[in-house]
Amino acid sequence: MELRPAAAGMRPWRFVVWFGTVSLLADFVYEGARSVTGALLASLGASALVVGVVTGAGEAAALGLRLVSGPLADRSGRFWAWTIAGYALTVVSVPVLGLATTVWMACVLVIAERVGKAVRSPAKDTLLSYATAATGRGRGFAVHEAMDQIGALIGPLIVAGVLALTGGDYAPALGVLAAPGVAVLALLVRLRRRVPNPGVYEHPAAAEPGAAPKGQLPAAFWMYAAFIAATTAGFATFGLLSFHLIQRGLLAVAWVPVLYAGAMAVDALAALATGWAYDRIGPRVLAVLPLLAAAVPALAFTRTLVTAVCGSLVWGAAMGIQESTLRATVADLVPAGRRATAYGIFAGVIGGASLAGGVLMGALYGYSIPVLVAVVAAIQVGALVLLAALLIKRV
């Protein structure tokens, strides 16, 4: 449905698509850089410990700092300012990273890029949530996620191509990412000018965003956060999946990025499918996520290549739901005045649960794969119980 185009200055679907284009270009930039971060640091003399600490610290910053940036965005109401500042930090850090001549300089830039994601994400998701009130939450977030994944596919391929042409020179390989970075900022400024207050998509009589009502987060959101924590803690990482494929001799190292690209394509398709379903049947569609998460280790940690590859593709489908439909549900559970705060907590919960799950999966993999499969299944049953309780509470 197309609502209130005159009040907003742009039709809701056009806003979603243009905002998706921003994310496509931004993913082009930072996923291109992340695909070679470890190799670049190694070329500057970094040890495996340094690479692990820096990349881990970057991910912790990207998720944990949203617990701060979310409430600050809500308090100020300046969602566009936070969004533009975060994207600017990312798109400036990446091309400069290619010029780094010392390990410490590269480490600072790697973490700065991740901090940029933390700065913008709660505000960005809040802006998107306003427009998806008119397009349908599930479909709007799904289209945004699908476009996001296109950039995630293109960026690493472009970087790999430039590295091949230049004999492994990181400066031009990351330097080419300045062009989509400039386009990101130009599009954001244009969108900000056309739609200064996207809140009118959801509330026609909305005042400036800073005037949005405050208050406690609803109890349903905290129950939802418990469901997210449970299903994420029982979700294997692609790092462990690829480790299994290599250690068991099922797949050559060169084919791992190809498999990852395939998983990202499934990610986009799953986001679109569950997004459309969400708008028809609501959060009941989220029951698919624990089922997929339980299937991943049962398929991926086998000794058969076809089955293991299928497990990796199922992992991609689960990621698509995590990145789109889970975010759409937050917008439906939380009023606009506290939504950026909720998105910050949402990211913090996923970050903490991912860390706990990664430790658990790694330990169980070394102990017994059948035990790992059984434990994951039990965790996901618990997640389904929490989801059922949430659905009953909402009825």
mmCIF file of C-alpha atoms in Angstrom:
data_model
loop_
_atom_site.group_PDB
_atom_site.id
_atom_site.type_symbol
_atom_site.label_atom_id
_atom_site.label_comp_id
_atom_site.label_asym_id
_atom_site.label_seq_id
_atom_site.Cartn_x
_atom_site.Cartn_y
_atom_site.Cartn_z
ATOM 1 C CA MET A 1 0.000 0.000 0.000
ATOM 2 C CA GLU A 2 1.166 3.526 -0.764
ATOM 3 C CA LEU A 3 0.329 5.991 1.977
ATOM 4 C CA ARG A 4 0.930 9.688 2.520
ATOM 5 C CA PRO A 5 3.400 10.456 -0.344
ATOM 6 C CA ALA A 6 2.577 14.154 -0.338
ATOM 7 C CA ALA A 7 3.255 14.619 3.354
ATOM 8 C CA ALA A 8 6.602 12.800 3.189
ATOM 9 C CA GLY A 9 7.899 14.159 -0.143
ATOM 10 C CA MET A 10 8.498 10.659 -1.560
ATOM 11 C CA ARG A 11 6.355 7.546 -1.848
ATOM 12 C CA PRO A 12 7.097 4.937 0.839
ATOM 13 C CA TRP A 13 8.298 2.249 -1.569
ATOM 14 C CA ARG A 14 10.599 4.702 -3.329
ATOM 15 C CA PHE A 15 12.077 5.642 0.041
ATOM 16 C CA VAL A 16 12.646 1.961 0.903
ATOM 17 C CA VAL A 17 14.287 1.253 -2.456
ATOM 18 C CA TRP A 18 16.534 4.323 -2.332
ATOM 19 C CA PHE A 19 17.462 3.518 1.258
ATOM 20 C CA GLY A 20 18.198 -0.022 0.083
ATOM 21 C CA THR A 21 20.451 1.435 -2.607
ATOM 22 C CA VAL A 22 22.370 3.279 0.103
ATOM 23 C CA SER A 23 22.870 -0.010 1.955
ATOM 24 C CA LEU A 24 23.846 -1.804 -1.273
ATOM 25 C CA LEU A 25 26.566 0.746 -1.956
ATOM 26 C CA ALA A 26 27.716 0.809 1.663
ATOM 27 C CA ASP A 27 27.980 -2.997 1.728
ATOM 28 C CA PHE A 28 29.929 -2.753 -1.519
ATOM 29 C CA VAL A 29 32.403 -0.623 0.450
ATOM 30 C CA TYR A 30 32.758 -2.321 3.809
ATOM 31 C CA GLU A 31 32.203 -5.945 2.786
ATOM 32 C CA GLY A 32 34.803 -5.400 0.092
ATOM 33 C CA ALA A 33 37.230 -4.265 2.772
ATOM 34 C CA ARG A 34 36.300 -6.971 5.278
ATOM 35 C CA SER A 35 36.977 -9.669 2.686
ATOM 36 C CA VAL A 36 40.705 -8.795 2.817
ATOM 37 C CA THR A 37 41.125 -7.370 6.332
ATOM 38 C CA GLY A 38 43.034 -10.386 7.659
ATOM 39 C CA ALA A 39 45.322 -10.598 4.641
ATOM 40 C CA LEU A 40 46.012 -6.848 4.715
ATOM 41 C CA LEU A 41 46.931 -6.896 8.409
ATOM 42 C CA ALA A 42 49.165 -9.911 7.810
ATOM 43 C CA SER A 43 50.943 -8.085 4.984
ATOM 44 C CA LEU A 44 51.802 -5.314 7.452
ATOM 45 C CA GLY A 45 53.335 -7.809 9.868
ATOM 46 C CA ALA A 46 50.403 -8.513 12.197
ATOM 47 C CA SER A 47 50.342 -11.840 14.030
ATOM 48 C CA ALA A 48 47.368 -14.188 14.112
ATOM 49 C CA LEU A 49 46.683 -12.969 17.669
ATOM 50 C CA VAL A 50 46.568 -9.335 16.541
ATOM 51 C CA VAL A 51 44.252 -10.171 13.649
ATOM 52 C CA GLY A 52 41.940 -12.097 15.959
ATOM 53 C CA VAL A 53 41.885 -9.393 18.624
ATOM 54 C CA VAL A 54 41.313 -6.540 16.182
ATOM 55 C CA THR A 55 38.575 -8.215 14.157
ATOM 56 C CA GLY A 56 36.913 -9.449 17.338
ATOM 57 C CA ALA A 57 37.095 -5.979 18.886
ATOM 58 C CA GLY A 58 35.625 -4.526 15.705
ATOM 59 C CA GLU A 59 32.620 -6.841 15.813
ATOM 60 C CA ALA A 60 32.148 -6.190 19.518
ATOM 61 C CA ALA A 61 32.158 -2.447 18.820
ATOM 62 C CA ALA A 62 29.741 -2.802 15.890
ATOM 63 C CA LEU A 63 27.177 -4.529 18.114
ATOM 64 C CA GLY A 64 27.902 -3.407 21.676
ATOM 65 C CA LEU A 65 28.127 0.321 21.008
ATOM 66 C CA ARG A 66 24.583 0.290 19.645
ATOM 67 C CA LEU A 67 23.450 0.007 23.257
ATOM 68 C CA VAL A 68 24.731 3.592 23.552
ATOM 69 C CA SER A 69 23.979 5.007 20.099
ATOM 70 C CA GLY A 70 20.372 3.742 20.133
ATOM 71 C CA PRO A 71 19.244 5.626 23.273
ATOM 72 C CA LEU A 72 21.220 8.712 22.204
ATOM 73 C CA ALA A 73 19.472 8.731 18.820
ATOM 74 C CA ASP A 74 16.088 8.426 20.529
ATOM 75 C CA ARG A 75 16.915 11.187 22.989
ATOM 76 C CA SER A 76 18.103 13.614 20.326
ATOM 77 C CA GLY A 77 15.597 12.620 17.638
ATOM 78 C CA ARG A 78 18.291 13.397 15.041
ATOM 79 C CA PHE A 79 18.087 10.100 13.206
ATOM 80 C CA TRP A 80 19.370 11.487 9.923
ATOM 81 C CA ALA A 81 22.427 13.020 11.608
ATOM 82 C CA TRP A 82 23.359 9.740 13.301
ATOM 83 C CA THR A 83 22.804 7.796 10.090
ATOM 84 C CA ILE A 84 24.907 10.111 7.930
ATOM 85 C CA ALA A 85 27.690 10.360 10.533
ATOM 86 C CA GLY A 86 27.932 6.585 10.822
ATOM 87 C CA TYR A 87 28.047 6.018 7.089
ATOM 88 C CA ALA A 88 30.612 8.816 6.694
ATOM 89 C CA LEU A 89 32.940 7.192 9.231
ATOM 90 C CA THR A 90 32.750 3.893 7.354
ATOM 91 C CA VAL A 91 33.176 5.164 3.801
ATOM 92 C CA VAL A 92 36.123 7.373 4.783
ATOM 93 C CA SER A 93 37.909 4.679 6.822
ATOM 94 C CA VAL A 94 37.905 2.039 4.086
ATOM 95 C CA PRO A 95 39.835 3.802 1.255
ATOM 96 C CA VAL A 96 42.308 5.202 3.791
ATOM 97 C CA LEU A 97 42.865 1.656 5.093
ATOM 98 C CA GLY A 98 44.504 0.807 1.777
ATOM 99 C CA LEU A 99 47.087 3.518 2.418
ATOM 100 C CA ALA A 100 48.004 2.316 5.921
ATOM 101 C CA THR A 101 51.725 1.650 6.335
ATOM 102 C CA THR A 102 51.785 0.369 9.910
ATOM 103 C CA VAL A 103 49.850 -2.277 11.784
ATOM 104 C CA TRP A 104 48.556 0.109 14.431
ATOM 105 C CA MET A 105 47.210 2.516 11.800
ATOM 106 C CA ALA A 106 45.390 -0.288 9.985
ATOM 107 C CA CYS A 107 43.978 -1.612 13.270
ATOM 108 C CA VAL A 108 42.558 1.806 14.159
ATOM 109 C CA LEU A 109 40.895 2.081 10.744
ATOM 110 C CA VAL A 110 39.442 -1.448 10.887
ATOM 111 C CA ILE A 111 37.831 -0.682 14.241
ATOM 112 C CA ALA A 112 36.718 2.782 13.059
ATOM 113 C CA GLU A 113 34.810 1.206 10.173
ATOM 114 C CA ARG A 114 32.956 -1.027 12.616
ATOM 115 C CA VAL A 115 32.254 1.871 14.977
ATOM 116 C CA GLY A 116 30.639 3.633 12.025
ATOM 117 C CA LYS A 117 28.182 0.739 11.739
ATOM 118 C CA ALA A 118 27.376 1.005 15.449
ATOM 119 C CA VAL A 119 26.769 4.748 15.170
ATOM 120 C CA ARG A 120 24.314 4.517 12.287
ATOM 121 C CA SER A 121 22.454 1.229 12.663
ATOM 122 C CA PRO A 122 19.795 2.013 15.331
ATOM 123 C CA ALA A 123 18.941 5.353 13.700
ATOM 124 C CA LYS A 124 18.970 3.834 10.202
ATOM 125 C CA ASP A 125 16.650 0.995 11.216
ATOM 126 C CA THR A 126 14.319 3.502 12.865
ATOM 127 C CA LEU A 127 14.106 5.606 9.694
ATOM 128 C CA LEU A 128 13.413 2.478 7.667
ATOM 129 C CA SER A 129 10.771 1.323 10.155
ATOM 130 C CA TYR A 130 8.738 4.486 9.516
ATOM 131 C CA ALA A 131 8.487 3.827 5.768
ATOM 132 C CA THR A 132 7.770 0.118 6.237
ATOM 133 C CA ALA A 133 4.693 1.064 8.264
ATOM 134 C CA ALA A 134 3.238 2.057 4.882
ATOM 135 C CA THR A 135 4.758 -0.672 2.673
ATOM 136 C CA GLY A 136 4.376 -3.579 5.086
ATOM 137 C CA ARG A 137 7.037 -4.243 7.703
ATOM 138 C CA GLY A 138 8.099 -7.624 6.404
ATOM 139 C CA ARG A 139 8.270 -6.698 2.746
ATOM 140 C CA GLY A 140 10.027 -3.400 3.373
ATOM 141 C CA PHE A 141 12.779 -4.873 5.534
ATOM 142 C CA ALA A 142 13.071 -7.861 3.182
ATOM 143 C CA VAL A 143 13.655 -5.722 0.086
ATOM 144 C CA HIS A 144 16.192 -3.671 2.031
ATOM 145 C CA GLU A 145 18.051 -6.840 3.111
ATOM 146 C CA ALA A 146 18.017 -8.297 -0.425
ATOM 147 C CA MET A 147 19.574 -5.128 -1.830
ATOM 148 C CA ASP A 148 22.062 -5.150 1.036
ATOM 149 C CA GLN A 149 23.236 -8.622 0.017
ATOM 150 C CA ILE A 150 23.780 -7.561 -3.589
ATOM 151 C CA GLY A 151 26.398 -5.102 -2.355
ATOM 152 C CA ALA A 152 27.904 -7.781 -0.107
ATOM 153 C CA LEU A 153 28.426 -9.950 -3.190
ATOM 154 C CA ILE A 154 29.766 -7.265 -5.526
ATOM 155 C CA GLY A 155 32.248 -5.612 -3.153
ATOM 156 C CA PRO A 156 34.512 -8.601 -2.453
ATOM 157 C CA LEU A 157 34.478 -9.599 -6.135
ATOM 158 C CA ILE A 158 35.598 -6.109 -7.219
ATOM 159 C CA VAL A 159 38.340 -6.028 -4.596
ATOM 160 C CA ALA A 160 39.523 -9.496 -5.646
ATOM 161 C CA GLY A 161 39.585 -8.411 -9.292
ATOM 162 C CA VAL A 162 41.658 -5.278 -8.611
ATOM 163 C CA LEU A 163 44.077 -7.249 -6.418
ATOM 164 C CA ALA A 164 44.540 -9.729 -9.256
ATOM 165 C CA LEU A 165 45.181 -6.933 -11.786
ATOM 166 C CA THR A 166 47.625 -5.048 -9.545
ATOM 167 C CA GLY A 167 49.557 -8.001 -8.188
ATOM 168 C CA GLY A 168 48.147 -7.746 -4.681
ATOM 169 C CA ASP A 169 48.351 -3.972 -4.149
ATOM 170 C CA TYR A 170 45.815 -3.048 -1.455
ATOM 171 C CA ALA A 171 45.886 0.709 -2.109
ATOM 172 C CA PRO A 172 44.050 0.650 -5.473
ATOM 173 C CA ALA A 173 41.925 -2.347 -4.420
ATOM 174 C CA LEU A 174 40.463 -0.396 -1.495
ATOM 175 C CA GLY A 175 40.800 2.957 -3.256
ATOM 176 C CA VAL A 176 38.169 1.981 -5.850
ATOM 177 C CA LEU A 177 35.698 1.707 -2.969
ATOM 178 C CA ALA A 178 35.837 5.481 -2.532
ATOM 179 C CA ALA A 179 33.484 5.908 -5.517
ATOM 180 C CA PRO A 180 30.531 3.971 -4.046
ATOM 181 C CA GLY A 181 31.339 5.652 -0.726
ATOM 182 C CA VAL A 182 30.830 9.087 -2.231
ATOM 183 C CA ALA A 183 27.594 7.872 -3.800
ATOM 184 C CA VAL A 184 26.386 6.705 -0.360
ATOM 185 C CA LEU A 185 26.798 10.155 1.154
ATOM 186 C CA ALA A 186 25.293 11.912 -1.870
ATOM 187 C CA LEU A 187 22.194 9.696 -1.772
ATOM 188 C CA LEU A 188 21.786 10.195 1.972
ATOM 189 C CA VAL A 189 21.909 13.976 1.608
ATOM 190 C CA ARG A 190 19.329 13.785 -1.188
ATOM 191 C CA LEU A 191 17.035 11.556 0.866
ATOM 192 C CA ARG A 192 17.422 13.816 3.887
ATOM 193 C CA ARG A 193 16.393 16.802 1.770
ATOM 194 C CA ARG A 194 13.401 15.019 0.188
ATOM 195 C CA VAL A 195 12.141 13.352 3.381
ATOM 196 C CA PRO A 196 13.355 15.351 6.403
ATOM 197 C CA ASN A 197 10.916 13.605 8.756
ATOM 198 C CA PRO A 198 10.103 10.017 7.674
ATOM 199 C CA GLY A 199 7.927 9.718 10.778
ATOM 200 C CA VAL A 200 5.012 11.042 8.719
ATOM 201 C CA TYR A 201 4.883 7.705 6.875
ATOM 202 C CA GLU A 202 3.775 6.090 10.127
ATOM 203 C CA HIS A 203 2.120 9.049 11.867
ATOM 204 C CA PRO A 204 0.697 11.682 9.483
ATOM 205 C CA ALA A 205 0.481 14.313 12.211
ATOM 206 C CA ALA A 206 3.962 13.577 13.601
ATOM 207 C CA ALA A 207 5.962 16.495 14.919
ATOM 208 C CA GLU A 208 9.730 16.505 14.737
ATOM 209 C CA PRO A 209 11.191 13.112 15.736
ATOM 210 C CA GLY A 210 12.684 14.528 18.934
ATOM 211 C CA ALA A 211 9.179 15.137 20.233
ATOM 212 C CA ALA A 212 8.308 11.446 20.098
ATOM 213 C CA PRO A 213 6.890 9.995 23.317
ATOM 214 C CA LYS A 214 9.269 8.266 25.710
ATOM 215 C CA GLY A 215 8.646 5.519 28.232
ATOM 216 C CA GLN A 216 9.564 1.968 29.166
ATOM 217 C CA LEU A 217 10.019 -0.673 26.514
ATOM 218 C CA PRO A 218 6.972 -2.978 26.387
ATOM 219 C CA ALA A 219 7.087 -6.353 28.150
ATOM 220 C CA ALA A 220 6.489 -8.103 24.815
ATOM 221 C CA PHE A 221 9.796 -6.708 23.523
ATOM 222 C CA TRP A 222 11.738 -8.255 26.416
ATOM 223 C CA MET A 223 10.066 -11.610 25.806
ATOM 224 C CA TYR A 224 10.999 -11.232 22.149
ATOM 225 C CA ALA A 225 14.603 -10.432 23.170
ATOM 226 C CA ALA A 226 14.668 -13.694 25.152
ATOM 227 C CA PHE A 227 13.528 -15.587 22.038
ATOM 228 C CA ILE A 228 16.252 -13.887 19.957
ATOM 229 C CA ALA A 229 18.902 -14.729 22.567
ATOM 230 C CA ALA A 230 17.888 -18.379 22.638
ATOM 231 C CA THR A 231 17.698 -18.988 18.902
ATOM 232 C CA THR A 232 20.964 -17.051 18.264
ATOM 233 C CA ALA A 233 22.872 -18.903 20.997
ATOM 234 C CA GLY A 234 22.010 -22.157 19.225
ATOM 235 C CA PHE A 235 23.110 -20.980 15.798
ATOM 236 C CA ALA A 236 26.410 -22.202 14.323
ATOM 237 C CA THR A 237 28.709 -19.671 12.632
ATOM 238 C CA PHE A 238 29.869 -19.913 9.034
ATOM 239 C CA GLY A 239 33.428 -19.887 10.353
ATOM 240 C CA LEU A 240 32.807 -23.211 12.088
ATOM 241 C CA LEU A 241 30.969 -24.570 9.049
ATOM 242 C CA SER A 242 33.874 -23.712 6.733
ATOM 243 C CA PHE A 243 36.368 -25.099 9.301
ATOM 244 C CA HIS A 244 34.528 -28.437 9.147
ATOM 245 C CA LEU A 245 34.531 -28.472 5.345
ATOM 246 C CA ILE A 246 38.295 -27.865 5.187
ATOM 247 C CA GLN A 247 39.291 -30.121 8.088
ATOM 248 C CA ARG A 248 37.278 -33.036 6.698
ATOM 249 C CA GLY A 249 38.697 -32.482 3.222
ATOM 250 C CA LEU A 250 35.249 -31.939 1.730
ATOM 251 C CA LEU A 251 35.977 -28.648 -0.035
ATOM 252 C CA ALA A 252 39.069 -26.871 -1.351
ATOM 253 C CA VAL A 253 39.879 -23.542 0.308
ATOM 254 C CA ALA A 254 39.324 -21.641 -2.952
ATOM 255 C CA TRP A 255 35.701 -22.823 -3.059
ATOM 256 C CA VAL A 256 34.795 -21.585 0.415
ATOM 257 C CA PRO A 257 34.158 -17.968 -0.726
ATOM 258 C CA VAL A 258 31.995 -19.327 -3.552
ATOM 259 C CA LEU A 259 29.922 -21.299 -1.057
ATOM 260 C CA TYR A 260 29.640 -18.197 1.125
ATOM 261 C CA ALA A 261 28.402 -16.211 -1.881
ATOM 262 C CA GLY A 262 25.797 -18.911 -2.501
ATOM 263 C CA ALA A 263 24.690 -18.677 1.129
ATOM 264 C CA MET A 264 24.316 -14.908 0.746
ATOM 265 C CA ALA A 265 22.125 -15.417 -2.322
ATOM 266 C CA VAL A 266 19.902 -17.757 -0.291
ATOM 267 C CA ASP A 267 19.957 -15.131 2.477
ATOM 268 C CA ALA A 268 18.357 -12.609 0.117
ATOM 269 C CA LEU A 269 15.715 -15.054 -1.132
ATOM 270 C CA ALA A 270 14.793 -16.145 2.400
ATOM 271 C CA ALA A 271 14.484 -12.523 3.502
ATOM 272 C CA LEU A 272 12.056 -11.802 0.672
ATOM 273 C CA ALA A 273 9.999 -14.952 1.258
ATOM 274 C CA THR A 274 9.646 -14.560 5.030
ATOM 275 C CA GLY A 275 9.151 -10.805 4.711
ATOM 276 C CA TRP A 276 6.120 -11.303 2.475
ATOM 277 C CA ALA A 277 4.852 -14.059 4.791
ATOM 278 C CA TYR A 278 5.300 -11.825 7.839
ATOM 279 C CA ASP A 279 2.938 -9.239 6.372
ATOM 280 C CA ARG A 280 0.315 -11.950 5.861
ATOM 281 C CA ILE A 281 0.527 -14.025 9.044
ATOM 282 C CA GLY A 282 2.596 -11.876 11.415
ATOM 283 C CA PRO A 283 5.378 -13.081 13.761
ATOM 284 C CA ARG A 284 4.199 -16.697 13.532
ATOM 285 C CA VAL A 285 6.486 -16.955 10.509
ATOM 286 C CA LEU A 286 9.457 -16.631 12.887
ATOM 287 C CA ALA A 287 8.865 -20.249 13.951
ATOM 288 C CA VAL A 288 10.813 -21.139 10.796
ATOM 289 C CA LEU A 289 14.026 -19.664 12.253
ATOM 290 C CA PRO A 290 14.589 -22.171 15.115
ATOM 291 C CA LEU A 291 13.741 -25.026 12.744
ATOM 292 C CA LEU A 292 16.362 -23.855 10.237
ATOM 293 C CA ALA A 293 18.921 -23.208 12.987
ATOM 294 C CA ALA A 294 18.415 -26.745 14.327
ATOM 295 C CA ALA A 295 18.849 -28.200 10.833
ATOM 296 C CA VAL A 296 22.150 -26.416 10.142
ATOM 297 C CA PRO A 297 24.511 -28.567 12.275
ATOM 298 C CA ALA A 298 22.589 -31.757 11.493
ATOM 299 C CA LEU A 299 23.307 -31.187 7.806
ATOM 300 C CA ALA A 300 26.534 -29.178 7.771
ATOM 301 C CA PHE A 301 28.624 -31.290 10.161
ATOM 302 C CA THR A 302 28.410 -34.488 8.125
ATOM 303 C CA ARG A 303 31.049 -36.275 6.043
ATOM 304 C CA THR A 304 29.137 -35.895 2.774
ATOM 305 C CA LEU A 305 29.872 -32.855 0.597
ATOM 306 C CA VAL A 306 26.347 -32.421 -0.799
ATOM 307 C CA THR A 307 24.760 -32.608 2.653
ATOM 308 C CA ALA A 308 27.338 -30.253 4.166
ATOM 309 C CA VAL A 309 26.800 -27.743 1.361
ATOM 310 C CA CYS A 310 23.041 -27.949 1.909
ATOM 311 C CA GLY A 311 23.663 -27.190 5.583
ATOM 312 C CA SER A 312 25.614 -24.066 4.627
ATOM 313 C CA LEU A 313 22.793 -22.909 2.357
ATOM 314 C CA VAL A 314 20.273 -23.497 5.164
ATOM 315 C CA TRP A 315 22.568 -21.336 7.313
ATOM 316 C CA GLY A 316 22.198 -18.600 4.684
ATOM 317 C CA ALA A 317 18.398 -18.877 4.824
ATOM 318 C CA ALA A 318 18.448 -18.480 8.618
ATOM 319 C CA MET A 319 20.717 -15.442 8.289
ATOM 320 C CA GLY A 320 18.252 -13.863 5.871
ATOM 321 C CA ILE A 321 15.484 -14.125 8.469
ATOM 322 C CA GLN A 322 17.757 -12.759 11.206
ATOM 323 C CA GLU A 323 18.744 -9.738 9.156
ATOM 324 C CA SER A 324 15.274 -8.796 7.925
ATOM 325 C CA THR A 325 12.181 -10.252 9.573
ATOM 326 C CA LEU A 326 13.599 -10.100 13.111
ATOM 327 C CA ARG A 327 14.203 -6.373 12.602
ATOM 328 C CA ALA A 328 10.702 -5.875 11.201
ATOM 329 C CA THR A 329 9.185 -7.415 14.327
ATOM 330 C CA VAL A 330 11.029 -4.959 16.578
ATOM 331 C CA ALA A 331 9.306 -2.098 14.778
ATOM 332 C CA ASP A 332 5.892 -3.663 15.400
ATOM 333 C CA LEU A 333 6.560 -4.293 19.089
ATOM 334 C CA VAL A 334 8.051 -0.935 20.080
ATOM 335 C CA PRO A 335 6.540 2.577 19.723
ATOM 336 C CA ALA A 336 8.439 5.070 17.587
ATOM 337 C CA GLY A 337 9.759 7.080 20.525
ATOM 338 C CA ARG A 338 11.810 4.153 21.866
ATOM 339 C CA ARG A 339 12.557 2.298 18.652
ATOM 340 C CA ALA A 340 16.233 3.254 18.227
ATOM 341 C CA THR A 341 16.851 2.184 21.825
ATOM 342 C CA ALA A 342 15.127 -1.129 21.075
ATOM 343 C CA TYR A 343 17.277 -1.665 17.983
ATOM 344 C CA GLY A 344 20.389 -1.003 20.068
ATOM 345 C CA ILE A 345 19.317 -3.605 22.626
ATOM 346 C CA PHE A 346 18.356 -5.966 19.789
ATOM 347 C CA ALA A 347 21.915 -5.762 18.420
ATOM 348 C CA GLY A 348 23.432 -6.152 21.878
ATOM 349 C CA VAL A 349 21.388 -9.302 22.503
ATOM 350 C CA ILE A 350 22.430 -10.794 19.168
ATOM 351 C CA GLY A 351 26.077 -9.898 19.834
ATOM 352 C CA GLY A 352 26.123 -11.442 23.299
ATOM 353 C CA ALA A 353 24.228 -14.549 22.214
ATOM 354 C CA SER A 354 26.475 -14.982 19.167
ATOM 355 C CA LEU A 355 29.561 -14.884 21.380
ATOM 356 C CA ALA A 356 28.084 -17.408 23.816
ATOM 357 C CA GLY A 357 26.895 -19.588 20.960
ATOM 358 C CA GLY A 358 30.250 -19.464 19.205
ATOM 359 C CA VAL A 359 32.046 -20.648 22.351
ATOM 360 C CA LEU A 360 29.448 -23.385 22.941
ATOM 361 C CA MET A 361 29.466 -24.623 19.330
ATOM 362 C CA GLY A 362 33.262 -24.641 19.173
ATOM 363 C CA ALA A 363 33.599 -26.573 22.421
ATOM 364 C CA LEU A 364 30.927 -29.123 21.496
ATOM 365 C CA TYR A 365 32.348 -29.599 17.990
ATOM 366 C CA GLY A 366 35.647 -30.702 19.501
ATOM 367 C CA TYR A 367 33.881 -32.977 21.985
ATOM 368 C CA SER A 368 31.161 -34.685 19.949
ATOM 369 C CA ILE A 369 29.224 -33.672 16.853
ATOM 370 C CA PRO A 370 26.163 -35.788 17.766
ATOM 371 C CA VAL A 371 26.071 -34.058 21.162
ATOM 372 C CA LEU A 372 26.378 -30.673 19.408
ATOM 373 C CA VAL A 373 23.406 -31.504 17.153
ATOM 374 C CA ALA A 374 21.325 -32.624 20.142
ATOM 375 C CA VAL A 375 22.174 -29.546 22.236
ATOM 376 C CA VAL A 376 21.336 -27.191 19.369
ATOM 377 C CA ALA A 377 18.015 -28.961 18.839
ATOM 378 C CA ALA A 378 17.192 -28.592 22.547
ATOM 379 C CA ILE A 379 18.069 -24.892 22.524
ATOM 380 C CA GLN A 380 15.881 -24.281 19.480
ATOM 381 C CA VAL A 381 12.967 -26.118 21.109
ATOM 382 C CA GLY A 382 13.352 -23.685 23.995
ATOM 383 C CA ALA A 383 13.326 -20.803 21.515
ATOM 384 C CA LEU A 384 10.072 -22.106 20.008
ATOM 385 C CA VAL A 385 8.509 -22.225 23.486
ATOM 386 C CA LEU A 386 9.491 -18.580 24.074
ATOM 387 C CA LEU A 387 8.048 -17.584 20.694
ATOM 388 C CA ALA A 388 4.804 -19.404 21.482
ATOM 389 C CA ALA A 389 4.572 -17.543 24.794
ATOM 390 C CA LEU A 390 5.080 -14.255 22.971
ATOM 391 C CA LEU A 391 2.379 -15.053 20.422
ATOM 392 C CA ILE A 392 -0.061 -16.027 23.175
ATOM 393 C CA LYS A 393 0.685 -12.778 25.031
ATOM 394 C CA ARG A 394 -0.023 -10.737 21.905
ATOM 395 C CA VAL A 395 -3.374 -12.439 21.193
#
